[in-house]
Coordinates of C-alpha atoms in Angstrom, one line a residue:
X294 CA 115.2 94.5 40.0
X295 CA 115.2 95.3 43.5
X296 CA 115.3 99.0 44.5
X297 CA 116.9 98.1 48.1
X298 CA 120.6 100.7 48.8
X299 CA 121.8 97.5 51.1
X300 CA 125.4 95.9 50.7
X301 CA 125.2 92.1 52.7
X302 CA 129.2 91.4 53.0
X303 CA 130.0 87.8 52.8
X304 CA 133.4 87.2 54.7
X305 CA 134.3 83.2 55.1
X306 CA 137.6 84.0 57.0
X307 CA 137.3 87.0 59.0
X308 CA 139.9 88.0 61.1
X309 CA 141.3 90.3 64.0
X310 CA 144.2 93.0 62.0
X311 CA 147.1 93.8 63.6
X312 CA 148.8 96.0 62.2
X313 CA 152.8 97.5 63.7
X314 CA 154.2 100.3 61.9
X315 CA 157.7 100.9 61.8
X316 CA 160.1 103.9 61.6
X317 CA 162.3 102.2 59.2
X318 CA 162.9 99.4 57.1
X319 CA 161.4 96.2 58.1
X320 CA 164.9 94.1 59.6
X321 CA 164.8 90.3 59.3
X322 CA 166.5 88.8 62.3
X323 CA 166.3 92.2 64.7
X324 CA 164.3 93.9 67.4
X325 CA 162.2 96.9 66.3
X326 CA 160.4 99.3 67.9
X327 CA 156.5 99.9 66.5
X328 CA 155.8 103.8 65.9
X329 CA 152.1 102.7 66.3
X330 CA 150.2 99.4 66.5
X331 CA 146.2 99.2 65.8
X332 CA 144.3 96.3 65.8
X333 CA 140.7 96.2 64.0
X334 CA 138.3 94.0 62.3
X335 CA 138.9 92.5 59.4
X336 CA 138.9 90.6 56.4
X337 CA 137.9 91.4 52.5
X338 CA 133.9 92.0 53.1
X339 CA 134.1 92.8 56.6
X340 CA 135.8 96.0 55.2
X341 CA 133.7 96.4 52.3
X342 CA 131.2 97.0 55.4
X343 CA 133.4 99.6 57.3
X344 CA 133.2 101.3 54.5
X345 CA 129.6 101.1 54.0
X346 CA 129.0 102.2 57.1
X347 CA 131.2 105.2 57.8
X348 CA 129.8 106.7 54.3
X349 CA 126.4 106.0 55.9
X350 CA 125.4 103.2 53.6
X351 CA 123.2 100.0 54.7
X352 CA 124.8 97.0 55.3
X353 CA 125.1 93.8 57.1
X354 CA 128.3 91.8 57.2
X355 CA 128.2 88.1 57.2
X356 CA 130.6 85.7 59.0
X357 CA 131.3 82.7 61.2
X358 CA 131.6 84.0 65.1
X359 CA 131.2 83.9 68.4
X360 CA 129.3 87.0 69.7
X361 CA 132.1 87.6 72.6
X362 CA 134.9 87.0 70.0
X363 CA 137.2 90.0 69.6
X364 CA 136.0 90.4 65.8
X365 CA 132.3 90.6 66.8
X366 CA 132.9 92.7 69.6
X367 CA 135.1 95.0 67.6
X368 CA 132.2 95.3 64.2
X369 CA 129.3 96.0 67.5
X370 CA 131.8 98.5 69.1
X371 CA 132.0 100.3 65.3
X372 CA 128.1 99.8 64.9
X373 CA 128.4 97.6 61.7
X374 CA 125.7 95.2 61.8
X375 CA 126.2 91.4 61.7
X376 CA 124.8 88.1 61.3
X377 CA 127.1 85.8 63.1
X378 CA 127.5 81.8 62.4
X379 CA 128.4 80.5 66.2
X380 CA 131.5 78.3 65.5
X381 CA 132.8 77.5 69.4
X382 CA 136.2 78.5 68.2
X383 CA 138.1 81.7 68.2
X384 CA 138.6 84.2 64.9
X385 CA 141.9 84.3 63.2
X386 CA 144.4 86.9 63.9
X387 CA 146.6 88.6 60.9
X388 CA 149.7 90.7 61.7
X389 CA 150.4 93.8 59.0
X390 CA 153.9 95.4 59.2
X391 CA 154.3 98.8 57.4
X392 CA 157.2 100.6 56.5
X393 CA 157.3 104.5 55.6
X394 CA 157.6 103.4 52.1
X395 CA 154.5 102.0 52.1
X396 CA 156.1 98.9 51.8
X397 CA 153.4 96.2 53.3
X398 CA 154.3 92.8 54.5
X399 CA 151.5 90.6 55.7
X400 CA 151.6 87.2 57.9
X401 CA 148.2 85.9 57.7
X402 CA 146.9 82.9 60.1
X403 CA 144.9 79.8 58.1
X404 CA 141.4 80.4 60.5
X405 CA 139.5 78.1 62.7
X406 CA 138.1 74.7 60.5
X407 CA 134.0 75.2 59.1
X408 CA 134.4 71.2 58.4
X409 CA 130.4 70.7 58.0
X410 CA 129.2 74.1 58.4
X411 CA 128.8 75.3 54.6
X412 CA 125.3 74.8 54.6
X413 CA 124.4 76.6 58.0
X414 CA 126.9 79.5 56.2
X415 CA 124.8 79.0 52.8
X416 CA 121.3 79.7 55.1
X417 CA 122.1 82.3 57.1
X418 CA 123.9 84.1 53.6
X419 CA 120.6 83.6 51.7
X420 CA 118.6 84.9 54.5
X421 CA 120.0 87.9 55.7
X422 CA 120.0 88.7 51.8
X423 CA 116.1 88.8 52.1
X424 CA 113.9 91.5 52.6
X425 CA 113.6 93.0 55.8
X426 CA 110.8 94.8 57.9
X427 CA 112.1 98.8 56.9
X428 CA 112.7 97.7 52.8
X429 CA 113.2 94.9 50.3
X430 CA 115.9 92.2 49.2
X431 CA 119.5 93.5 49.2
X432 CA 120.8 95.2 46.2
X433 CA 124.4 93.4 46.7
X434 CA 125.6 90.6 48.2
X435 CA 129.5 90.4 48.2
X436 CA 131.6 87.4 48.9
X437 CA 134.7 88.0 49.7
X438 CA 138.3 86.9 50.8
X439 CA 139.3 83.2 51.2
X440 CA 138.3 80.0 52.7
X441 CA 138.6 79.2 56.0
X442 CA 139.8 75.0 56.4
X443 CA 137.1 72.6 56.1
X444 CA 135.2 74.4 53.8
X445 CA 135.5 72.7 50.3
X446 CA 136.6 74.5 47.1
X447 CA 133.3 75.0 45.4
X448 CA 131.7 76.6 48.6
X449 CA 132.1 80.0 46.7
X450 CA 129.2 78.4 44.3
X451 CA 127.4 76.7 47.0
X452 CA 127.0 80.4 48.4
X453 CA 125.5 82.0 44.9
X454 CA 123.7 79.1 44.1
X455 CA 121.9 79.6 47.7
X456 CA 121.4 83.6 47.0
X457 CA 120.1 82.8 43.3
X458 CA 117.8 79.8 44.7
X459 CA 115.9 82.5 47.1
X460 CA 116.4 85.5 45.8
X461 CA 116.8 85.0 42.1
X462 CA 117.6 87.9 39.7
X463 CA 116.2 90.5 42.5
X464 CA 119.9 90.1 44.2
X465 CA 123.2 91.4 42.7
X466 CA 126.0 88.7 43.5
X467 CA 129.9 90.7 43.4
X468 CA 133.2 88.6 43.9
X469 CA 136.6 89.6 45.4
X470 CA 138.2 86.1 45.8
X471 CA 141.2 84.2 44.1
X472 CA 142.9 80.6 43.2
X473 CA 141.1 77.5 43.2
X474 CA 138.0 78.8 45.2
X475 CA 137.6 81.6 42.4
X476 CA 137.9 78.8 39.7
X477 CA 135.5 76.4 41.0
X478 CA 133.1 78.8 41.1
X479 CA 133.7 79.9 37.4
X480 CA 133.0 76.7 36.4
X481 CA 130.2 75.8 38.4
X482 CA 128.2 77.9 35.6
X483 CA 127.0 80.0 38.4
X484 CA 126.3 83.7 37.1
X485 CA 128.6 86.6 38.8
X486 CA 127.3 90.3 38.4
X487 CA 130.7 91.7 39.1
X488 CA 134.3 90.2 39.8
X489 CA 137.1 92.1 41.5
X490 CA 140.2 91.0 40.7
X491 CA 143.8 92.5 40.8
X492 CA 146.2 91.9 37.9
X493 CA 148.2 88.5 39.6
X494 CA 144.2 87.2 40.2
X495 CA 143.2 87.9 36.7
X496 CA 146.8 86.2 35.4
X497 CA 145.5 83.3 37.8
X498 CA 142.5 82.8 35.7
X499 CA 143.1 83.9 31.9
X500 CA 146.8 84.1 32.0
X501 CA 149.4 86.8 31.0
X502 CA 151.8 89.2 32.7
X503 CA 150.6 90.9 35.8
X504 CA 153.0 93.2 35.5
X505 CA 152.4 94.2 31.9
X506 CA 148.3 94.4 32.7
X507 CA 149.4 97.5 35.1
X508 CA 151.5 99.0 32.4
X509 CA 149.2 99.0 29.5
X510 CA 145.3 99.0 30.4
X511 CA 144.1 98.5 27.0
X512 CA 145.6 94.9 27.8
X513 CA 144.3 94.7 30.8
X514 CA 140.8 95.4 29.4
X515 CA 141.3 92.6 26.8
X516 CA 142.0 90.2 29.7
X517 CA 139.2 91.2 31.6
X518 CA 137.1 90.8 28.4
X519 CA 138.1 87.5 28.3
X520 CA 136.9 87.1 32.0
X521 CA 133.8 88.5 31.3
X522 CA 133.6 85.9 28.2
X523 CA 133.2 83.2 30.7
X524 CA 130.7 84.1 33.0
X525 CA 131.0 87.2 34.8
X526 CA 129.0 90.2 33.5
X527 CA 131.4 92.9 34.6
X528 CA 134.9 93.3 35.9
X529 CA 136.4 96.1 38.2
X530 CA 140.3 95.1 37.9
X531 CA 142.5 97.0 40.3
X532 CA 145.9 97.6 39.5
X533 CA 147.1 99.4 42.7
X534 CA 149.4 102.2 42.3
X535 CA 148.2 102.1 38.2
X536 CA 144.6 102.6 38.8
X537 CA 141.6 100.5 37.5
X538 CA 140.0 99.8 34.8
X539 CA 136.2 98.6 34.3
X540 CA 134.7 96.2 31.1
X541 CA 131.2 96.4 31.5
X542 CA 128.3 94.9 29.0
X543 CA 128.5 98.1 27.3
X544 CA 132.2 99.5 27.3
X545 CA 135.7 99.8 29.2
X546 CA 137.0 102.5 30.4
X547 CA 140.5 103.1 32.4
X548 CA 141.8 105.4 35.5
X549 CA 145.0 106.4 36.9
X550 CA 145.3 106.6 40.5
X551 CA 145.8 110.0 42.4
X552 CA 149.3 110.6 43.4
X553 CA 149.1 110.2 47.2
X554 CA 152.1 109.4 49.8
X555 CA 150.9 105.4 50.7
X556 CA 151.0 104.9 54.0
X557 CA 149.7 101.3 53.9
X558 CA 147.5 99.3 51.3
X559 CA 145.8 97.1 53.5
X560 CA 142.2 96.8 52.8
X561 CA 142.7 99.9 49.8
X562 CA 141.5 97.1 47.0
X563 CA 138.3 96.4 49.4
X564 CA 137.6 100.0 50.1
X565 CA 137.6 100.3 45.9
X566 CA 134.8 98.0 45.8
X567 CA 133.0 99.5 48.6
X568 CA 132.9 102.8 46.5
X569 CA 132.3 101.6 43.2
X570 CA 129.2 99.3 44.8
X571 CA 128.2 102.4 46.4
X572 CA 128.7 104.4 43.4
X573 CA 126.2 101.7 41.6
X574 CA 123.6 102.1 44.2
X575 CA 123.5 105.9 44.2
X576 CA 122.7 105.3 40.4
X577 CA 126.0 106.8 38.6
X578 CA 127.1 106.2 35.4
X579 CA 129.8 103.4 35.1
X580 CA 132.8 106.5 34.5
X581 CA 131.8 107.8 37.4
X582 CA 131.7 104.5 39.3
X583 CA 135.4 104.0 38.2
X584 CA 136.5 107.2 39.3
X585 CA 134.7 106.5 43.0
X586 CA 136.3 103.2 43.3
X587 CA 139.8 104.3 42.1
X588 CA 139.5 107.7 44.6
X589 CA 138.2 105.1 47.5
X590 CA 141.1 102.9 47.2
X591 CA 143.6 105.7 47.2
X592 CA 142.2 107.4 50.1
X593 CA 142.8 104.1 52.0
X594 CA 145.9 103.7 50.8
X595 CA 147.1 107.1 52.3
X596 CA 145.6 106.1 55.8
X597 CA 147.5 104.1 58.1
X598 CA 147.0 100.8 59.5
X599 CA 144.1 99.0 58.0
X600 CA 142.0 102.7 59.0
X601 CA 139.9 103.1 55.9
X602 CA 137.9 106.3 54.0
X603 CA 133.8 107.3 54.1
X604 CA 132.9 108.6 50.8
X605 CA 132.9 112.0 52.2
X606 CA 137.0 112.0 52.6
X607 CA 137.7 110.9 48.7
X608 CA 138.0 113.3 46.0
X609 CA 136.7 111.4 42.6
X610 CA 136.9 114.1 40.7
X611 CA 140.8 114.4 40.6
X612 CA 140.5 111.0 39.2
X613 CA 140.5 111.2 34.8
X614 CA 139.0 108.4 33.5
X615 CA 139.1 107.5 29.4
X616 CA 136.9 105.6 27.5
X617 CA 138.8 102.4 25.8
X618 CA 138.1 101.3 22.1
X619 CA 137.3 97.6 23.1
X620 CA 134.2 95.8 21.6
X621 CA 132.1 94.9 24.3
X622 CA 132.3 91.1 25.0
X623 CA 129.6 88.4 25.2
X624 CA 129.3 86.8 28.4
X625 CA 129.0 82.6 27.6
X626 CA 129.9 79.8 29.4
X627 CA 131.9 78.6 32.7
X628 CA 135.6 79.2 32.5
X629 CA 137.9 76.6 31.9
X630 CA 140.8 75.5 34.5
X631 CA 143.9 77.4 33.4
X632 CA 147.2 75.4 33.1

C-alpha cells in the first residue's frame, strides 16, 4: 500500500458559489437586501481540496476547465493545485442564500455538456493519481459531486475502473455522489474504499426513513451495513445536525455533533470527508477519524458562506464518539437497483 499523504479530488461539475446572506427570512416574491455576498470555488471535491490545503495537506483537484475561467483562476489565486480538462466553455455558477437560522436554500445551474470527453476526464484522473517526482502514487483519490450533461451514468465507474487499471490496490478510491450515477457504479462491481453518503442518499440506495436514520444511529449503522454488503468496504454516513456514524470492516461507531450556532451548511458534509480522509492519512484510529470528520463538518457549518475550516480551527475532542454492537458486515457483490 502506498505510503503517499496526497488527496487527488475528482470534481465532474465544478462550479463558481455564490453565496447572499440575508438579515431575515428568505421572502418569495420580494426585494432583499444581502448582509454579505462571497463568491468562491466550488463543488464537492473541489472543497475536499480547500480543505486539504488550508490544513496543509497535499492535494491536487481534478476538473473540466479553462485556465482563465473564474473557477481556475479562483483555486490558482487560493494556491490549490489543479489539473484542468480544457472544455472551451465556461464553469457553472451556483447561487446559495442563507438565512440567520441557518436555513440554506440552494439554486444550482446543470454545467457546461462533456458529450465525448469521459475518456480525456478518465486519463488525466488516472494520471495525476500517479506518482510524482517529490513521492509516490496518491493515497486517495475522491470523486465527488454530480455529472455534468453529456457524461453518461456509469462515468462514475469508468473513472475507478481507470484509477484501478493503473494504479491498482496502491490507490484508495472514496465516493461522495448520489442517484443513478452512484447506482451505476454500485453495480458495475467496481470496488469503493469508502462511500460518503447522507441519510436521504443512503435511503436512495438501501431504502428506509431518512429521517428515522438521524434519530436512531444504531439504524443507521444497519443501513450502512447493508451498503457495505454490496460493495463498498466502509461508510462515513453524515447525518447533519445528528452527527455521523462510521461501519468499517472491523466495527461501527457513532458521534453527535457539537452544538454550534450554523451559520450555513454549504460544503460542511465535504469538509467531514476532508477531515476524516486526513484523519486516515495521519494514521488515527477509526474513533478518532469519526470524531475529526464530525468536528470538521461542524466547524464549517458555523462559518459563513461556503468559507470552510483547516484542521487547526476544529476541536475533535469535544466530539464523544460510542462504539455500536453491530456485527461487522461482509462486503460481496454489486448492489441491486432499488425500487
Amino acid at each position: 500500500m502506498s505510503t503517499s499523504t496526497r488527496i487527488v479530488t475528482v470534481t465532474p461539475n465544478p462550479s463558481l458559489d455564490r453565496t447572499i446572506e440575508l438579515s431575515g427570512e428568505l421572502q418569495r416574491g420580494a426585494v432583499q437586501r444581502a448582509t454579505r455576498s462571497t463568491a468562491e470555488p466550488g463543488g464537492k471535491g473541489v472543497n475536499v481540496s480547500r480543505v486539504v490545503v488550508a490544513s496543509g495537506g497535499d492535494t491536487t483537484a481534478v476538473l473540466p476547465g479553462d485556465d482563465a475561467d473564474p473557477v481556475l483562476l479562483g483555486l490558482a489565486t487560493r494556491g490549490i493545485p489543479t489539473a484542468a480538462l480544457p472544455i472551451g466553455a465556461a464553469l457553472r455558477s451556483n447561487v446559495t442564500v442563507t438565512e440567520p437560522t441557518g436555513t440554506t436554500t440552494k439554486l444550482n445551474e446543470p454545467g457546461p455538456s462533456l458529450a465525448g470527453r469521459l475518456d480525456d476526464l478518465a486519463d488525466l484522473v488516472a494520471s495525476t493519481a500517479g506518482a510524482t517526482a517529490t513521492g509516490p502514487a496518491a493515497r486517495w483519490v475522491v470523486l465527488a459531486g454530480s455529472l455534468p450533461p453529456g457524461l453518461p451514468d456509469d462515468a462514475l465507474a469508468v473513472l475507478v475502473r481507470a484509477v484501478r487499471a493503473r494504479h491498482g490496490a496502491d490507490v484508495r478510491i472514496a465516493v461522495d455522489s448520489s442517484g443513478v450515477p452512484f447506482t451505476a457504479l454500485l453495480q458495475s462491481g467496481e470496488r469503493i474504499d469508502l462511500a460518503k453518503p447522507n441519510a436521504e442518499e443512503l435511503a436512495e440506495v438501501v431504502g428506509g426513513d431518512p429521517e428515522a436514520y438521524e434519530q436512531d444511529p444504531a439504524l443507521a449503522a444497519e443501513a450502512a451495513g447493508r451498503l457495505r454488503s454490496r460493495g463498498v468496504d466502509t461508510v462515513l454516513l453524515t447525518l447533519g445536525s445528528a452527527g455521523a456514524v462510521l461501519v468499517t470492516p472491523d466495527g461501527s461507531w457513532t458521534a453527535a455533533a457539537p452544538r454550534i450556532t450554523a451559520r450555513s451548511t454549504v460544503g460542511a458534509g465535504d469538509s467531514a470527508l476532508a477531515g476524516y480522509l486526513l484523519a486516515e492519512v495521519a494514521g488515527v484510529d477509526p474513533a478518532a477519524r469519526l470524531a475529526q470528520a464530525v468536528a470538521t463538518g461542524a466547524a464549517a457549518a458555523a462559518l459563513p458562506g461556503s468559507d470552510v475550516p483547516a484542521l487547526d480551527a476544529t476541536d475533535p475532542d469535544a466530539v464523544t464518539v460510542h462504539a455500536l454492537g453491530l456485527a461487522p458486515t461482509r462486503t460481496t457483490g454489486p448492489v441491486p437497483t432499488v425500487a
